[in-house]
Coordinates of C-alpha atoms and ligand atoms in Angstrom, one line a residue:
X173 CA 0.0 0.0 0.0
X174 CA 1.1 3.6 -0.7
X175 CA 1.5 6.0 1.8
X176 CA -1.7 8.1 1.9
X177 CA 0.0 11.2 -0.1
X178 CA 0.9 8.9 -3.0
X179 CA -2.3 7.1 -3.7
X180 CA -5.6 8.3 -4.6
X181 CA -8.2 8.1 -1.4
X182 CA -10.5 6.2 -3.7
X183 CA -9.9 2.9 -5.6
X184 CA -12.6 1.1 -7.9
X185 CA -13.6 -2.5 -6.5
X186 CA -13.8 -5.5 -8.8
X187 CA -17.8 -5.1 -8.6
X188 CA -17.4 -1.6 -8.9
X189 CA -15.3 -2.1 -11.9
X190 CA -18.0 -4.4 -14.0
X191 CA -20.7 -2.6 -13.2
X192 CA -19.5 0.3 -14.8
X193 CA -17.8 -1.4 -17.6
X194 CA -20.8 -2.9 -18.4
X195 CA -22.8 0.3 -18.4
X196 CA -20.4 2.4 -20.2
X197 CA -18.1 -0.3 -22.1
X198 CA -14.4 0.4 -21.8
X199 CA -12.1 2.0 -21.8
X200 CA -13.8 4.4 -19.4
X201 CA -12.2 7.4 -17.5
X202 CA -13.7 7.4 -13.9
X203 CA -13.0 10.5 -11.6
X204 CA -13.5 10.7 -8.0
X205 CA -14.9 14.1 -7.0
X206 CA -13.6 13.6 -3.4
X207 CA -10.0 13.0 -4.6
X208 CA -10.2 16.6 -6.5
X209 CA -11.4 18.5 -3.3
X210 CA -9.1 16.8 -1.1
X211 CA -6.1 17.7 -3.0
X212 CA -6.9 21.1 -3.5
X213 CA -6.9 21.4 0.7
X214 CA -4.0 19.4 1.2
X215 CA -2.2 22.0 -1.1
X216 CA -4.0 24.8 1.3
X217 CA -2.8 22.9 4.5
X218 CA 0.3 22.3 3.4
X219 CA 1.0 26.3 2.7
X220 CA -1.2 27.3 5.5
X221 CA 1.9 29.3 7.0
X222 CA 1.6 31.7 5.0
X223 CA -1.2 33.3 6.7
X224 CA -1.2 36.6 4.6
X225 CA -2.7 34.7 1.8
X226 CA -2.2 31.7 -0.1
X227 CA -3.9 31.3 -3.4
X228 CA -4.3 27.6 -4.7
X229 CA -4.3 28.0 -8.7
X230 CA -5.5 25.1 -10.9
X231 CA -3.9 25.3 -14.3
X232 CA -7.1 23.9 -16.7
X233 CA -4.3 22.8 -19.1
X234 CA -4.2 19.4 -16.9
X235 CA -7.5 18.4 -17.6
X236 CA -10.6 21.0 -18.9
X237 CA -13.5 18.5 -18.5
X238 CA -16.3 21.2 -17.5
X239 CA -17.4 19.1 -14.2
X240 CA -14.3 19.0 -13.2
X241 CA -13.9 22.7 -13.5
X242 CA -17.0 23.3 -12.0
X243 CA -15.6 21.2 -8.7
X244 CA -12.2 23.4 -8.7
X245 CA -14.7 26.7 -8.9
X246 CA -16.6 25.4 -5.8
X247 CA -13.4 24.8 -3.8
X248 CA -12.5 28.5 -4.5
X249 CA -9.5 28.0 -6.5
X250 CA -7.7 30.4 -8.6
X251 CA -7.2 29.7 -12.3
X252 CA -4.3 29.6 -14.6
X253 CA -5.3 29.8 -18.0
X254 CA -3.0 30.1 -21.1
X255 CA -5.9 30.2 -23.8
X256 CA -8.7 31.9 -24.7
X257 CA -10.4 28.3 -25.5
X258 CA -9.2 27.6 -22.3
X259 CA -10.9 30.8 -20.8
X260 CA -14.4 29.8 -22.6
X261 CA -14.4 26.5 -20.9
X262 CA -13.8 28.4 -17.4
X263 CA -16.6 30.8 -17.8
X264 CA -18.9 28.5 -19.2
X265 CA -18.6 26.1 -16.2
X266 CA -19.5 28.9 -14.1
X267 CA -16.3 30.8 -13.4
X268 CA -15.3 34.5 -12.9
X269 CA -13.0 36.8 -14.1
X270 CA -11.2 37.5 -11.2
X271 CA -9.9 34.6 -10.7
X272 CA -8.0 34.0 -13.6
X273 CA -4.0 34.2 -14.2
X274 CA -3.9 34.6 -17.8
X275 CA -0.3 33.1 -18.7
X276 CA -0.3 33.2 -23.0
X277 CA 2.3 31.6 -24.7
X278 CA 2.0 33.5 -28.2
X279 CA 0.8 36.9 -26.4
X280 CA -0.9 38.5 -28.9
X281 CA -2.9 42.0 -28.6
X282 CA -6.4 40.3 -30.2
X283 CA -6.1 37.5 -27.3
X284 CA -5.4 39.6 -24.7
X285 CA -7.9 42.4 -25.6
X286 CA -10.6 39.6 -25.7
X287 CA -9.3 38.3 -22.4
X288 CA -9.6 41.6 -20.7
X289 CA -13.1 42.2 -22.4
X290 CA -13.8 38.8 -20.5
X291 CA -13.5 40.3 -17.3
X292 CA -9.5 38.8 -16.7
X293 CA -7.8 41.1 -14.1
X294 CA -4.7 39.7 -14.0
X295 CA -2.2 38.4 -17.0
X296 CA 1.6 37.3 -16.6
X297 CA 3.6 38.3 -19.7
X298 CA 6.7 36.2 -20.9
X299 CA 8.3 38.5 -23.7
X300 CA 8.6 42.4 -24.6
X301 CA 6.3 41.9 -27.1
X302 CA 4.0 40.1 -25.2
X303 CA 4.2 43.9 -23.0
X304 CA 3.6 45.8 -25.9
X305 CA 0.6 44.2 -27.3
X306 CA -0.8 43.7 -23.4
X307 CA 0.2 47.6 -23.3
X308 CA -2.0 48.5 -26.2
X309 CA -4.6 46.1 -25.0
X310 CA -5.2 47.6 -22.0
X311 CA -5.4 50.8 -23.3
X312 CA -8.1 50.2 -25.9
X313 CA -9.8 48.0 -23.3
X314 CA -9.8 51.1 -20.5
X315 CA -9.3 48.2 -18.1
X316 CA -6.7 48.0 -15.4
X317 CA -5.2 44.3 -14.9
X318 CA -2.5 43.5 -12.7
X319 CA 0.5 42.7 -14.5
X320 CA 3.2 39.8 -13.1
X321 CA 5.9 39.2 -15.1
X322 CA 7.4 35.6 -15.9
X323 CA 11.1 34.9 -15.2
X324 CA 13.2 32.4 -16.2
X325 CA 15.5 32.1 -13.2
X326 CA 17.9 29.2 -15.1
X327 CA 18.6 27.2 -12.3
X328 CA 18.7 23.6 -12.0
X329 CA 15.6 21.9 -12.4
X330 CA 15.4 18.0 -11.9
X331 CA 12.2 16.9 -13.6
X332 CA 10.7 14.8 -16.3
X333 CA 9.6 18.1 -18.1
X334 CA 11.9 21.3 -17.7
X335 CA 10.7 24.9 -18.7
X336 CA 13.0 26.3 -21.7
X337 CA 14.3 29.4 -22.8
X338 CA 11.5 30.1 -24.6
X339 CA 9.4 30.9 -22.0
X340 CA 10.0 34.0 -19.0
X341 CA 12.4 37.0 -19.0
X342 CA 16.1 36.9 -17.7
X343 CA 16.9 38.1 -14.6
X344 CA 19.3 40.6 -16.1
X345 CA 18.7 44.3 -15.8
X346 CA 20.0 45.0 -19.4
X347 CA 18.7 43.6 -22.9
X348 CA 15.5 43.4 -25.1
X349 CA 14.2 40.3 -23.1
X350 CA 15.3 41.2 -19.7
X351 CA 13.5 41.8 -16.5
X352 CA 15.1 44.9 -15.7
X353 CA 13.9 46.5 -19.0
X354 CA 10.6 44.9 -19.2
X355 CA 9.5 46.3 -15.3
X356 CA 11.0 49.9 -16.6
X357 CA 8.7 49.6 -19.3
X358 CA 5.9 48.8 -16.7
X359 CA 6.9 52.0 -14.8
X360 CA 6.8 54.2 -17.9
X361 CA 3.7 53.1 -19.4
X362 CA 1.4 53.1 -15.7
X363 CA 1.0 49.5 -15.8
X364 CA 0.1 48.0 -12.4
X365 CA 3.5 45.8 -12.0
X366 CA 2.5 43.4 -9.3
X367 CA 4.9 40.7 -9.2
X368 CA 6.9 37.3 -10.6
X369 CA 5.7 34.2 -11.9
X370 CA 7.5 31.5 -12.6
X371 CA 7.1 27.9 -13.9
X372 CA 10.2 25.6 -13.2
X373 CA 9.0 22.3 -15.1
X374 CA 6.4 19.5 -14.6
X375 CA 6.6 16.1 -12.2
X376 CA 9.7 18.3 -10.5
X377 CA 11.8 15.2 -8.5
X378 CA 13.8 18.3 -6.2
X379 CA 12.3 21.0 -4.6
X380 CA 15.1 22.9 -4.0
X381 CA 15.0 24.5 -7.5
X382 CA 11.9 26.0 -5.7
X383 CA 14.3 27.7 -2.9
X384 CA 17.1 28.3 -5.9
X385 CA 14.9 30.3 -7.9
X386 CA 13.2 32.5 -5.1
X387 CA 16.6 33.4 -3.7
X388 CA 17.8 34.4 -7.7
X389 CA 14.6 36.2 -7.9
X390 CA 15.1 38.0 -4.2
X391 CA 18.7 39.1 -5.2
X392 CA 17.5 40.3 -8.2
X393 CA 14.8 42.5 -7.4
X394 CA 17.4 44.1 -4.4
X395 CA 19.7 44.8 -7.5
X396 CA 16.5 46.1 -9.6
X397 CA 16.0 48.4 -6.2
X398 CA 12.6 47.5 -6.1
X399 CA 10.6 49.1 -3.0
X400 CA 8.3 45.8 -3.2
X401 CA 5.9 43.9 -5.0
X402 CA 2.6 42.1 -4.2
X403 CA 2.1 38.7 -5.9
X404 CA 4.8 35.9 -6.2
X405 CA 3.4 32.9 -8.3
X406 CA 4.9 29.7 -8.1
X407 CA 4.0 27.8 -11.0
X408 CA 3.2 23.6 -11.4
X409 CA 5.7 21.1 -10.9
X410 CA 4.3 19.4 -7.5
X411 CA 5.0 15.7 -8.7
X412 CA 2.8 12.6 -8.9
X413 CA 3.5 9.4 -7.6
X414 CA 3.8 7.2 -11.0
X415 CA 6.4 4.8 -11.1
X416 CA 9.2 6.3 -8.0
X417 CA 8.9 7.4 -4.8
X418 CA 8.5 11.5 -5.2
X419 CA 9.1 14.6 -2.9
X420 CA 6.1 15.1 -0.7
X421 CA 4.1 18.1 -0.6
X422 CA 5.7 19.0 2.8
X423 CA 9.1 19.1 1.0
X424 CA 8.2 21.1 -1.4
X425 CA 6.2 23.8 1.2
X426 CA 9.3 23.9 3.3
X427 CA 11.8 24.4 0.2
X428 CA 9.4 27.5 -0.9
X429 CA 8.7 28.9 1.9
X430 CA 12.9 29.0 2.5
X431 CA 13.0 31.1 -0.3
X432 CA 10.0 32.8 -0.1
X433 CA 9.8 33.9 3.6
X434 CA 12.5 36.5 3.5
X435 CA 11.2 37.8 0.3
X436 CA 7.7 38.5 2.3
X437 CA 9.5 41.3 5.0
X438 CA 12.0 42.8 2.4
X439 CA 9.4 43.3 -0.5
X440 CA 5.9 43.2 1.4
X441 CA 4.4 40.2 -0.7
X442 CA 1.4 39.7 0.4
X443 CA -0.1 36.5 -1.9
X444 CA 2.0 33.6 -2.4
X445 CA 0.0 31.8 -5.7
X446 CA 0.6 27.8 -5.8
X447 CA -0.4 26.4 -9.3
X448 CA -0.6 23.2 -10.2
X449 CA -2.2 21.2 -12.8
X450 CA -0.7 17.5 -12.3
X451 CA -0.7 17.3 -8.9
X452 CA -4.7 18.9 -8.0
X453 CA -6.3 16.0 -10.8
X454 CA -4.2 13.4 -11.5
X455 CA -4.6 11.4 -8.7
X456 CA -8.7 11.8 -8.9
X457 CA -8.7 10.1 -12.6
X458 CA -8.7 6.4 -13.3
X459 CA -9.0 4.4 -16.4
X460 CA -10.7 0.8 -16.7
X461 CA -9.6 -1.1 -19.3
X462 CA -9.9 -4.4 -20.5
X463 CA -7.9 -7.3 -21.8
X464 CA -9.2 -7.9 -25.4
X465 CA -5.4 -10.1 -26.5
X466 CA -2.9 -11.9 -25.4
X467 CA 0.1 -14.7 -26.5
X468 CA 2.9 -16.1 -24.5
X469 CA 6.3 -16.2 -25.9
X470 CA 9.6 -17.1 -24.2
X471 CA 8.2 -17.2 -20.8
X472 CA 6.5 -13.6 -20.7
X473 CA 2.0 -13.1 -21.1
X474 CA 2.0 -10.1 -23.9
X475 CA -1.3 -8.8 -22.8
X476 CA -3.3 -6.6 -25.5
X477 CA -5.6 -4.3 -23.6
X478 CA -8.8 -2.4 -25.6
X479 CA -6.7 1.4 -24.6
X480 CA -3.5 3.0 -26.5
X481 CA -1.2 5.4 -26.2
X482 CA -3.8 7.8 -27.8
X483 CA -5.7 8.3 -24.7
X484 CA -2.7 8.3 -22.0
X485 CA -0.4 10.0 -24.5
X486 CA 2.5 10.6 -21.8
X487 CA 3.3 6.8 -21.6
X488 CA 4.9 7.3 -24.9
X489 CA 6.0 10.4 -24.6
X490 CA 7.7 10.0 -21.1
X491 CA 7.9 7.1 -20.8
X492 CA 5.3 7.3 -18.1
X493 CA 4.4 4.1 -16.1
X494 CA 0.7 4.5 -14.5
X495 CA 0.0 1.7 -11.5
X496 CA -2.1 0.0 -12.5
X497 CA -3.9 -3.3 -11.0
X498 CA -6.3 -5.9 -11.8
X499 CA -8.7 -8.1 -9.7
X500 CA -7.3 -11.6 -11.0
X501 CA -5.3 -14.1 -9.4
X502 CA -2.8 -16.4 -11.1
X503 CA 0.5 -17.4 -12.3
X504 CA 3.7 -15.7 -11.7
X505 CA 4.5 -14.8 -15.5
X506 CA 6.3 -11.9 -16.3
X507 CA 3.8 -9.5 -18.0
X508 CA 3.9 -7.1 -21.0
X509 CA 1.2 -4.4 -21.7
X510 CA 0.7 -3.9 -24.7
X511 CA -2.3 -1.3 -26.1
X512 CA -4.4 -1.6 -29.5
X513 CA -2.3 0.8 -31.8
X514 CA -0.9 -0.4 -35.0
X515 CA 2.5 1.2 -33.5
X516 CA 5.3 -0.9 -31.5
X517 CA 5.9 2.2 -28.9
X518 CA 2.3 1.5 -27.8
X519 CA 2.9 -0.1 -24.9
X520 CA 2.4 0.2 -21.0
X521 CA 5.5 0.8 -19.0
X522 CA 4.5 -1.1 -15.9
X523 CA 5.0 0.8 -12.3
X524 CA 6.7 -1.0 -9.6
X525 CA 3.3 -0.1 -7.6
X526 CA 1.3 -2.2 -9.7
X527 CA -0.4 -5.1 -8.7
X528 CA -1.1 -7.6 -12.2
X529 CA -1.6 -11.4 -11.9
X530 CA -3.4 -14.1 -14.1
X531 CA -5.2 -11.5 -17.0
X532 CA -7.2 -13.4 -19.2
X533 CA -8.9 -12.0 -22.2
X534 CA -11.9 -10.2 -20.7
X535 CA -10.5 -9.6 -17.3
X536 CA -10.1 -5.8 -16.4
X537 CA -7.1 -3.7 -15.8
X538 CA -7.4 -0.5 -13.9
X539 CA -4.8 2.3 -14.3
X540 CA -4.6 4.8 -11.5
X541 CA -3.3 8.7 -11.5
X542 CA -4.3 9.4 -15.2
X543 CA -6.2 12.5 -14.3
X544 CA -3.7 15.1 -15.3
X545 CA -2.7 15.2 -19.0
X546 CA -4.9 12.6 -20.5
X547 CA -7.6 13.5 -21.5
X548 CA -6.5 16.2 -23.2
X549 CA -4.4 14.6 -25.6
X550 CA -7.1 12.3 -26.9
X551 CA -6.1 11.3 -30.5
X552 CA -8.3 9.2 -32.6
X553 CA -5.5 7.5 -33.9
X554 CA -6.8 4.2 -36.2
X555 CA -10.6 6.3 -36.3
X556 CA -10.9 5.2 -32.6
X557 CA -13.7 7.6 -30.7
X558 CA -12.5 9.6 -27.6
X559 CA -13.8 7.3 -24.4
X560 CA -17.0 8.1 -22.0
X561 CA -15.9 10.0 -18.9
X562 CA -17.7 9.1 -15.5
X563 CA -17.5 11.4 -12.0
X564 CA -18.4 9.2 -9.0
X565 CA -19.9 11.6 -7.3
X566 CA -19.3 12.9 -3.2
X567 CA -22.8 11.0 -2.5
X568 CA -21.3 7.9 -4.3
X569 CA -23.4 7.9 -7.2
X570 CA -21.8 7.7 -10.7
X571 CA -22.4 10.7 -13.4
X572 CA -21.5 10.5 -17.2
X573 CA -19.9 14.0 -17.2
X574 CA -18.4 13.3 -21.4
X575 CA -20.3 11.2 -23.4
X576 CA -18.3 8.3 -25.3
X577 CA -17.9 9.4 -29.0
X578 CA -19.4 7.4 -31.5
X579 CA -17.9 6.5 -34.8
X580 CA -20.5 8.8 -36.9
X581 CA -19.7 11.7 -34.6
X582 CA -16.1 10.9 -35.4
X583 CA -16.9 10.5 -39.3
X584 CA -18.3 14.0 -39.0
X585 CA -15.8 15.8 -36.8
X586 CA -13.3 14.8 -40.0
X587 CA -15.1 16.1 -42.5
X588 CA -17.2 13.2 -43.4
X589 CA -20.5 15.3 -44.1
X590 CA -18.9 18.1 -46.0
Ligands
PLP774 C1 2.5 28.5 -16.4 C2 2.2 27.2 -15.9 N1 1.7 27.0 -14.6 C3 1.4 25.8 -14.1 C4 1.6 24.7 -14.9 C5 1.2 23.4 -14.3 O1 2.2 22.5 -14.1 P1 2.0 21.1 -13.4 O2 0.9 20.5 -14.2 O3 3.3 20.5 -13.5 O4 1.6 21.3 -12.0 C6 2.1 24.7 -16.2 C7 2.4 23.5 -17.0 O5 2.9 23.5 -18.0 C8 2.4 26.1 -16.7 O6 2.9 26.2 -17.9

């Protein structure tokens, strides 16, 4: 069993499991709505000294399933947004305005004017231009957002996904991209410069980049001779337990507030922004799949399940290894997973947390922590549908919140009608 942190509070049962698979078919997405709230508190707890004000950000990147959303909205969070797709989904499901961190990647005047005529209040820009057009955004808008600027504090980051160059200024005071000149130009033109952001990388495996990049950020702004600043953001990285033991959520609190605290008396901060994606839904999502195929061959069970690297994309790309589990018994083969895709990387890395014995065809194979980037990067590689989502709700009852697609929709959505 995994310590409390690293597992999800909620597991599917074997009756569970065929009841469901039975009524939706598999594979099937299953989220637990009490897994979402609890992680958002555990993130509050775990920052709670911080008393001025902690906000806990979810970034809708992770997953943008509209009931999920809708639960994040009701816990209070904050959201960091980085499209204006994104930002539709947020409204629509019932969200404001004010509580959006509007992080773009492209930064362009048309987005950000639209964003600001959508009632966003704050936006974090990444690049000089990105200034400008905000710049002439506000002005035709006649709004007045707060402003943080992102920072690339280039220290080293330990994680399966590090934040490049190409995103935040340098924490220089001379140069086109550099911090320095980019708060100057804040100055000049009126805008309301509130603070730093950051975003270090995803799934980070060290928190003391955390503590690194505050302290760079600290001794910059004493060099910048900046009387103080409001907002310090923190971007993702708070990892998920996949296939190694990871930092807890303790470690990581401790290692920012080491850098952070002093930052709090010498620039007055008053809001310390925590935002994750990974780490708030990830552990809430679950996938049943079943075992439609399998051979043995030089001792080893090649097991085919009825999923693919299409729907849990980052098992190719990272090489990710979800636990996963099944409710058989049986012999001590070795096992390879293996998904439907007409592609040899489409297999299953297999976790050391996971718990796989016998699988015949027809059994069931459950694979926990898929709730952050899944979803999202649905592909219907070989013209398969994107797969019925279910919530089990905080009364324990089971709501489809995303229908299963079916193969006309599909034939449509590619242009089959036109
Ligand atoms: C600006 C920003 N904030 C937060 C996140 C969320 O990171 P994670 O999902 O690792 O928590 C990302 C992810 O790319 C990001 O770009």
């Amino acid at each position: 069993m995994l310590p409390d942190e690293f597992a999800t509070s909620q597991r599917l049962g074997k009756d569970e499991v065929s009841m469901l698979a039975s009524k939706y078919g598999t594979p099937l997405f299953v989220f637990f709505e009490e897994e979402l709230r609890r992680r958002v508190r555990m993130v509050r707890e775990a920052f709670k000294w911080f008393s001025k004000g902690v906000s806990v950000a979810y970034s809708i990147k992770a997953n943008f399933n509209p009931s999920i959303l809708k639960v994040f909205i009701s816990e209070g969070c904050h959201f960091d947004i980085t499209s204006l797709g994104e930002l539709y989904f947020y409204l629509r499901s019932g969200g404001d305005g004010g509580k959006v961190i509007y992080t773009s990647v492209s930064e362009e005047r048309e987005e950000l004017l639209e964003a600001l005529r959508k009632g966003v209040r704050r936006f974090v820009v990444s690049s000089s231009n990105g200034l400008k057009n905000l710049r002439l955004a506000i002005e035709e808008s006649g709004a007045r957002p707060e402003v943080l600027l992102r920072v690339n504090p280039e220290v080293d980051v330990k994680a399966s996904v590090k934040a490049s160059h190409k995103f935040g200024a340098l924490l220089e005071m001379e140069g086109e991209e550099s911090a320095g000149r980019m708060i100057g130009l804040m100055r000049d033109w009126g805008l309301d410069f509130s603070g730093f952001h950051f975003h270090l990388g995803s799934q980070i495996t060290d928190p003391s980049c955390f503590r690194e990049a505050l302290r760079k950020l600290a001794s910059f702004s004493r060099d910048a001779g900046l009387d103080g600043f409001r907002v310090m953001d923190v971007g993702g990285g708070l990892p998920v337990f996949y296939d190694e033991k990871v930092p807890s959520l303790e470690d990581f609190s401790e290692a920012i507030r080491e850098g952070f605290e002093p930052m709090v008396d010498e620039f007055g901060v008053e809001e310390l922004v925590v935002e994750s994606g990974r780490y708030l839904s990830a552990y809430a999502g679950s996938l049943i799949t079943k075992v439609v195929n399998l051979k043995r061959e030089r001792g080893k069970k090649l097991v085919f399940l009825d999923a693919g690297y299409h729907i849990l994309l980052d098992a190719v790309l990272l090489d990710q290894a979800y636990p996963q589990y099944s409710f058989t018994e049986g012999g001590e083969e070795e096992i390879e997973l293996f998904g439907k895709l007409c592609d040899s990387s489409d297999f299953f890395p297999i976790s050391p947390a996971s718990r796989l014995k016998g699988l015949e065809i027809g059994d069931y194979v459950v694979f926990e922590n898929v709730g952050a980037y899944s979803l999202v990067f649905s592909l219907p590689f070989h013209c398969y549908p994107k797969p019925p989502v279910v919530m089990k709700t905080g009364d324990g009852e089971y709501r489809l919140i995303r229908k299963g697609e079916g193969l006309e929709e599909l034939f449509e959505e590619e242009g089959g009608l036109l």
